[in-house]
Amino acid sequence: MAYTVIAEELREALAKDDLQTMEQLVADMQPADLAEFIQEHPVDINLKLLSCLPIKQRAETFGYFSENDQRELAEHMDESTLANLFIHMNSDERADLFNLLEEELKADLMRRLARNEREDLRRLSSYEEGTAGSIMTSDYVAVPAQSSVAQAFDIVRSTAPDAETIYDIYSIDHMGRLMGATSLREMILARTTARMDALMTTELISATVDTPQEEVAKLISRYDLLALPIIDNDARLVGIVTYDDAMDVAEQEATEDIHKGASVGRLDDGFGRARLRDLYRTRIVWLVLLVFGNIFSGMGIALFETTIAAHVALVFFLPLLIGSGGNAGAQASTLMVRGIATGDVGVSDWARLLGRELLVAGALGLTMALAVSPIGFWRGGEEIAFIVGTAMISVVVLGSLIGICLPFILNHLGWDPATASAPLVTTLIDAAGVILYFSIAAAVLDLPGLF
Amino acid sequence: MAYTVIAEELREALAKDDLQTMEQLVADMQPADLAEFIQEHPVDINLKLLSCLPIKQRAETFGYFSENDQRELAEHMDESTLANLFIHMNSDERADLFNLLEEELKADLMRRLARNEREDLRRLSSYEEGTAGSIMTSDYVAVPAQSSVAQAFDIVRSTAPDAETIYDIYSIDHMGRLMGATSLREMILARTTARMDALMTTELISATVDTPQEEVAKLISRYDLLALPIIDNDARLVGIVTYDDAMDVAEQEATEDIHKGASVGRLDDGFGRARLRDLYRTRIVWLVLLVFGNIFSGMGIALFETTIAAHVALVFFLPLLIGSGGNAGAQASTLMVRGIATGDVGVSDWARLLGRELLVAGALGLTMALAVSPIGFWRGGEEIAFIVGTAMISVVVLGSLIGICLPFILNHLGWDPATASAPLVTTLIDAAGVILYFSIAAAVLDLPGLF
């Protein structure tokens, strides 16, 4: 059933307090759908819905909820219900939930876990946010490298109910070091007497617990992996990150890049649910910084006060020229930043890309100059048409070059190239464009200029 | 081995024409790495590298190459080599390659396929680009719904070498209609005598051949699927889309959205490899459209020529004010567009988001007014400080509201909300900001205004 249909029926069942229908509907619902449904409802209703689910399914569904929803629900559960849920969750989601809770509650939950699970939780919850360690799960299947396929199958069968994926089977040595990996497909096709170490791939893609999560997502996407094994500093296998988590990370990173492209800072919640305070905080910093950037444009204008006073008509074309330069520059920087992010453009490409951009920007500027010159002619005759046309080409070329170079320069300085946002590039080009435009005007009109 | 190391060794082997080393290196290389390597090399070298690979691996690797590389290599292969490669490719990648070739070559390759493969290819290559049909593969595992687990295992084993994934097994009826799906994990845990229709999930997520590819990627990501079954209009199972293709689509769509956010049109190749002509074409349309938008700002300024002539100092603050409004508006529209794209923001949320934005923008405007008023005071005294402060709040609030509303309006008109790019929003706000600023100035300075 489509989500909208189920959601409607569930709303009706809630209104009638029809527990039986609720149980049926909730049992058939996809965890992602239930996670969306509970966002619209108050915590007491959501606790009731959750209690309709058998504990295993409840634990799985809980992991789909947003951090805020998880925290709120956990705070409103009685302790034994929470503990029961906690014990049944996947290791990685459990660690994430654990990090959201109050110290007192943490200690209590810890006590209720078996010893090996307790250590597992302590380890998983200790990794810094944004690293492979913080998103990996310890629910993977590992077998001794020297075991036979038949022995490995026994291990797979006994681990299957809890493992996040059983489709990649990792071979380890007696120290727990990662030796290789075998897909379940290969195991099914192999003779049961074959040895795993003969079957396994040793040219393995892996990452360490400290690898940044966006790097992990990129590896999984580039090499089409189902899961990426994560090793510690002694090359011991300590977890895996599965493709579905990589997809979430990739979406999150794309959102962050898109926001950065408009000078918006990191927002933990989605825009629709973010707190007003957070929205203010993520936006004000760059806005104020750019105010001071824009003051340079104003100062540029002040330098040409006599030029302007003599030809007020020049101001008419000011937004047009600096706007066009800013737009071309924003295009160039956006293409560049995304190219660097997807790996399509390398840092060594710098000179080649600059040369290409010079050609493209020249053509763009020429086209736009042809578009505006007639308006210049109409407003102020030949001279103005010439000034506006020349200024247009110069501003568009300059803007595009700033747009291409800035991400590279930032990258070189160790900054995120995405800091070269459209607003930053536009602001820089505004200031440069003002000087360029009025200098050309002063020269052509034979008025006192800067130089 | 890391890619950079292999690439270096492969370059050396190529320089020495050491075929044996080449073969060893290429055989161990990940397809994605080889695809990157060949981008830097001429076609004759790439053909040599490909011929080092056994045919099955060669066919797999070929699917990783970009469309341009595939087309170029195919054109330079002799016919029998190409046909051999073609026969060994996955069904979906074969259909993609097929669509890149000349009519004559197509006919020749068709003749070399077995009859059922020929029909499969004809069908797969017929779907419109951007639909589920165009990215799906027909290499899936389907079993009759009434078969036993043991029988299903036999089918899995016989299909395993060619299937894209064997981890989701689809149950179909005698008409080929999709009845349900069972994971290999469930099959492994079940008794071999159990029937598949008792084991399978019937609450299935699926899509039709016409479903847009971004919708397919969203379903796979939302429901954490390994593969999404694709059905035709008669509910018959005709293909699957696997998670790795969904990841590629998601990345591609994110790139498109990011480019749109800077008014850059659709670019088929990455920025680094795009043809100059395509770069020009994707950028010029909006640039010229925005030129005409910017003329409105100029006309706004022209309306206030007397105000400006009386107080040239007002021009000093013009870039600052319209720039700030544009930046705040670009932030708002970007947050909104991405919120709509990820499904975080619904169209029904309109009024609530507008209310929130009013509060946030008010606070942002106030902060920025406080930042610039002292400069206004320093440049022109109390009156100018007041004008600049008031104009700043108004422009930032107005800009933010335009930023929030525009994506909604576009969406409502059936356009892509991402058309509300930073440059478009900035241009609109520039025009509105000019009018607002000079109107406030004219009113305060008691000069003739518009109203």
JSON list of N, CA, C and O in Angstrom, two decimals, chain A residues 252-270:
[
{"chain": "A", "resi": 252, "resn": "GLN", "atom": "N", "xyz": [23.24, 13.68, 2.79]},
{"chain": "A", "resi": 252, "resn": "GLN", "atom": "CA", "xyz": [23.56, 14.69, 3.81]},
{"chain": "A", "resi": 252, "resn": "GLN", "atom": "C", "xyz": [24.69, 15.61, 3.33]},
{"chain": "A", "resi": 252, "resn": "GLN", "atom": "O", "xyz": [24.61, 16.83, 3.48]},
{"chain": "A", "resi": 253, "resn": "GLU", "atom": "N", "xyz": [25.72, 15.02, 2.73]},
{"chain": "A", "resi": 253, "resn": "GLU", "atom": "CA", "xyz": [26.86, 15.82, 2.26]},
{"chain": "A", "resi": 253, "resn": "GLU", "atom": "C", "xyz": [26.45, 16.71, 1.09]},
{"chain": "A", "resi": 253, "resn": "GLU", "atom": "O", "xyz": [26.91, 17.85, 0.99]},
{"chain": "A", "resi": 254, "resn": "ALA", "atom": "N", "xyz": [25.58, 16.19, 0.22]},
{"chain": "A", "resi": 254, "resn": "ALA", "atom": "CA", "xyz": [25.12, 17.01, -0.90]},
{"chain": "A", "resi": 254, "resn": "ALA", "atom": "C", "xyz": [24.34, 18.21, -0.37]},
{"chain": "A", "resi": 254, "resn": "ALA", "atom": "O", "xyz": [24.51, 19.34, -0.84]},
{"chain": "A", "resi": 255, "resn": "THR", "atom": "N", "xyz": [23.50, 17.96, 0.63]},
{"chain": "A", "resi": 255, "resn": "THR", "atom": "CA", "xyz": [22.73, 19.07, 1.23]},
{"chain": "A", "resi": 255, "resn": "THR", "atom": "C", "xyz": [23.67, 20.10, 1.82]},
{"chain": "A", "resi": 255, "resn": "THR", "atom": "O", "xyz": [23.51, 21.31, 1.61]},
{"chain": "A", "resi": 256, "resn": "GLU", "atom": "N", "xyz": [24.69, 19.62, 2.52]},
{"chain": "A", "resi": 256, "resn": "GLU", "atom": "CA", "xyz": [25.64, 20.55, 3.14]},
{"chain": "A", "resi": 256, "resn": "GLU", "atom": "C", "xyz": [26.35, 21.38, 2.08]},
{"chain": "A", "resi": 256, "resn": "GLU", "atom": "O", "xyz": [26.52, 22.59, 2.24]},
{"chain": "A", "resi": 257, "resn": "ASP", "atom": "N", "xyz": [26.74, 20.73, 0.97]},
{"chain": "A", "resi": 257, "resn": "ASP", "atom": "CA", "xyz": [27.42, 21.46, -0.11]},
{"chain": "A", "resi": 257, "resn": "ASP", "atom": "C", "xyz": [26.50, 22.49, -0.75]},
{"chain": "A", "resi": 257, "resn": "ASP", "atom": "O", "xyz": [26.92, 23.59, -1.08]},
{"chain": "A", "resi": 258, "resn": "ILE", "atom": "N", "xyz": [25.24, 22.09, -0.95]},
{"chain": "A", "resi": 258, "resn": "ILE", "atom": "CA", "xyz": [24.28, 23.00, -1.56]},
{"chain": "A", "resi": 258, "resn": "ILE", "atom": "C", "xyz": [24.07, 24.21, -0.65]},
{"chain": "A", "resi": 258, "resn": "ILE", "atom": "O", "xyz": [24.06, 25.36, -1.10]},
{"chain": "A", "resi": 259, "resn": "HIS", "atom": "N", "xyz": [23.94, 23.94, 0.64]},
{"chain": "A", "resi": 259, "resn": "HIS", "atom": "CA", "xyz": [23.77, 25.05, 1.59]},
{"chain": "A", "resi": 259, "resn": "HIS", "atom": "C", "xyz": [24.99, 25.95, 1.60]},
{"chain": "A", "resi": 259, "resn": "HIS", "atom": "O", "xyz": [24.87, 27.18, 1.57]},
{"chain": "A", "resi": 260, "resn": "LYS", "atom": "N", "xyz": [26.17, 25.34, 1.62]},
{"chain": "A", "resi": 260, "resn": "LYS", "atom": "CA", "xyz": [27.40, 26.13, 1.60]},
{"chain": "A", "resi": 260, "resn": "LYS", "atom": "C", "xyz": [27.46, 27.01, 0.36]},
{"chain": "A", "resi": 260, "resn": "LYS", "atom": "O", "xyz": [27.96, 28.13, 0.41]},
{"chain": "A", "resi": 261, "resn": "GLY", "atom": "N", "xyz": [26.96, 26.48, -0.76]},
{"chain": "A", "resi": 261, "resn": "GLY", "atom": "CA", "xyz": [26.95, 27.23, -2.00]},
{"chain": "A", "resi": 261, "resn": "GLY", "atom": "C", "xyz": [26.14, 28.51, -1.92]},
{"chain": "A", "resi": 261, "resn": "GLY", "atom": "O", "xyz": [26.29, 29.40, -2.74]},
{"chain": "A", "resi": 262, "resn": "ALA", "atom": "N", "xyz": [25.28, 28.60, -0.90]},
{"chain": "A", "resi": 262, "resn": "ALA", "atom": "CA", "xyz": [24.53, 29.83, -0.70]},
{"chain": "A", "resi": 262, "resn": "ALA", "atom": "C", "xyz": [24.94, 30.47, 0.63]},
{"chain": "A", "resi": 262, "resn": "ALA", "atom": "O", "xyz": [24.19, 31.25, 1.21]},
{"chain": "A", "resi": 263, "resn": "SER", "atom": "N", "xyz": [26.15, 30.15, 1.10]},
{"chain": "A", "resi": 263, "resn": "SER", "atom": "CA", "xyz": [26.66, 30.71, 2.35]},
{"chain": "A", "resi": 263, "resn": "SER", "atom": "C", "xyz": [25.78, 30.42, 3.55]},
{"chain": "A", "resi": 263, "resn": "SER", "atom": "O", "xyz": [25.60, 31.27, 4.42]},
{"chain": "A", "resi": 264, "resn": "VAL", "atom": "N", "xyz": [25.19, 29.24, 3.57]},
{"chain": "A", "resi": 264, "resn": "VAL", "atom": "CA", "xyz": [24.45, 28.81, 4.76]},
{"chain": "A", "resi": 264, "resn": "VAL", "atom": "C", "xyz": [25.32, 27.78, 5.48]},
{"chain": "A", "resi": 264, "resn": "VAL", "atom": "O", "xyz": [25.84, 26.88, 4.85]},
{"chain": "A", "resi": 265, "resn": "GLY", "atom": "N", "xyz": [25.45, 27.94, 6.79]},
{"chain": "A", "resi": 265, "resn": "GLY", "atom": "CA", "xyz": [26.29, 27.03, 7.57]},
{"chain": "A", "resi": 265, "resn": "GLY", "atom": "C", "xyz": [25.63, 25.68, 7.78]},
{"chain": "A", "resi": 265, "resn": "GLY", "atom": "O", "xyz": [24.55, 25.41, 7.25]},
{"chain": "A", "resi": 266, "resn": "ARG", "atom": "N", "xyz": [26.28, 24.84, 8.57]},
{"chain": "A", "resi": 266, "resn": "ARG", "atom": "CA", "xyz": [25.82, 23.48, 8.81]},
{"chain": "A", "resi": 266, "resn": "ARG", "atom": "C", "xyz": [24.54, 23.48, 9.64]},
{"chain": "A", "resi": 266, "resn": "ARG", "atom": "O", "xyz": [24.47, 24.09, 10.72]},
{"chain": "A", "resi": 267, "resn": "LEU", "atom": "N", "xyz": [23.52, 22.78, 9.15]},
{"chain": "A", "resi": 267, "resn": "LEU", "atom": "CA", "xyz": [22.23, 22.70, 9.82]},
{"chain": "A", "resi": 267, "resn": "LEU", "atom": "C", "xyz": [21.99, 21.23, 10.14]},
{"chain": "A", "resi": 267, "resn": "LEU", "atom": "O", "xyz": [21.97, 20.40, 9.25]},
{"chain": "A", "resi": 268, "resn": "ASP", "atom": "N", "xyz": [21.83, 20.90, 11.45]},
{"chain": "A", "resi": 268, "resn": "ASP", "atom": "CA", "xyz": [21.72, 19.48, 11.80]},
{"chain": "A", "resi": 268, "resn": "ASP", "atom": "C", "xyz": [20.37, 18.89, 11.41]},
{"chain": "A", "resi": 268, "resn": "ASP", "atom": "O", "xyz": [20.29, 17.76, 10.96]},
{"chain": "A", "resi": 269, "resn": "ASP", "atom": "N", "xyz": [19.31, 19.66, 11.57]},
{"chain": "A", "resi": 269, "resn": "ASP", "atom": "CA", "xyz": [17.99, 19.17, 11.16]},
{"chain": "A", "resi": 269, "resn": "ASP", "atom": "C", "xyz": [17.70, 19.62, 9.75]},
{"chain": "A", "resi": 269, "resn": "ASP", "atom": "O", "xyz": [18.39, 20.48, 9.21]},
{"chain": "A", "resi": 270, "resn": "GLY", "atom": "N", "xyz": [16.67, 19.05, 9.16]},
{"chain": "A", "resi": 270, "resn": "GLY", "atom": "CA", "xyz": [16.21, 19.54, 7.86]},
{"chain": "A", "resi": 270, "resn": "GLY", "atom": "C", "xyz": [15.67, 20.95, 8.03]},
{"chain": "A", "resi": 270, "resn": "GLY", "atom": "O", "xyz": [15.32, 21.37, 9.14]}
]
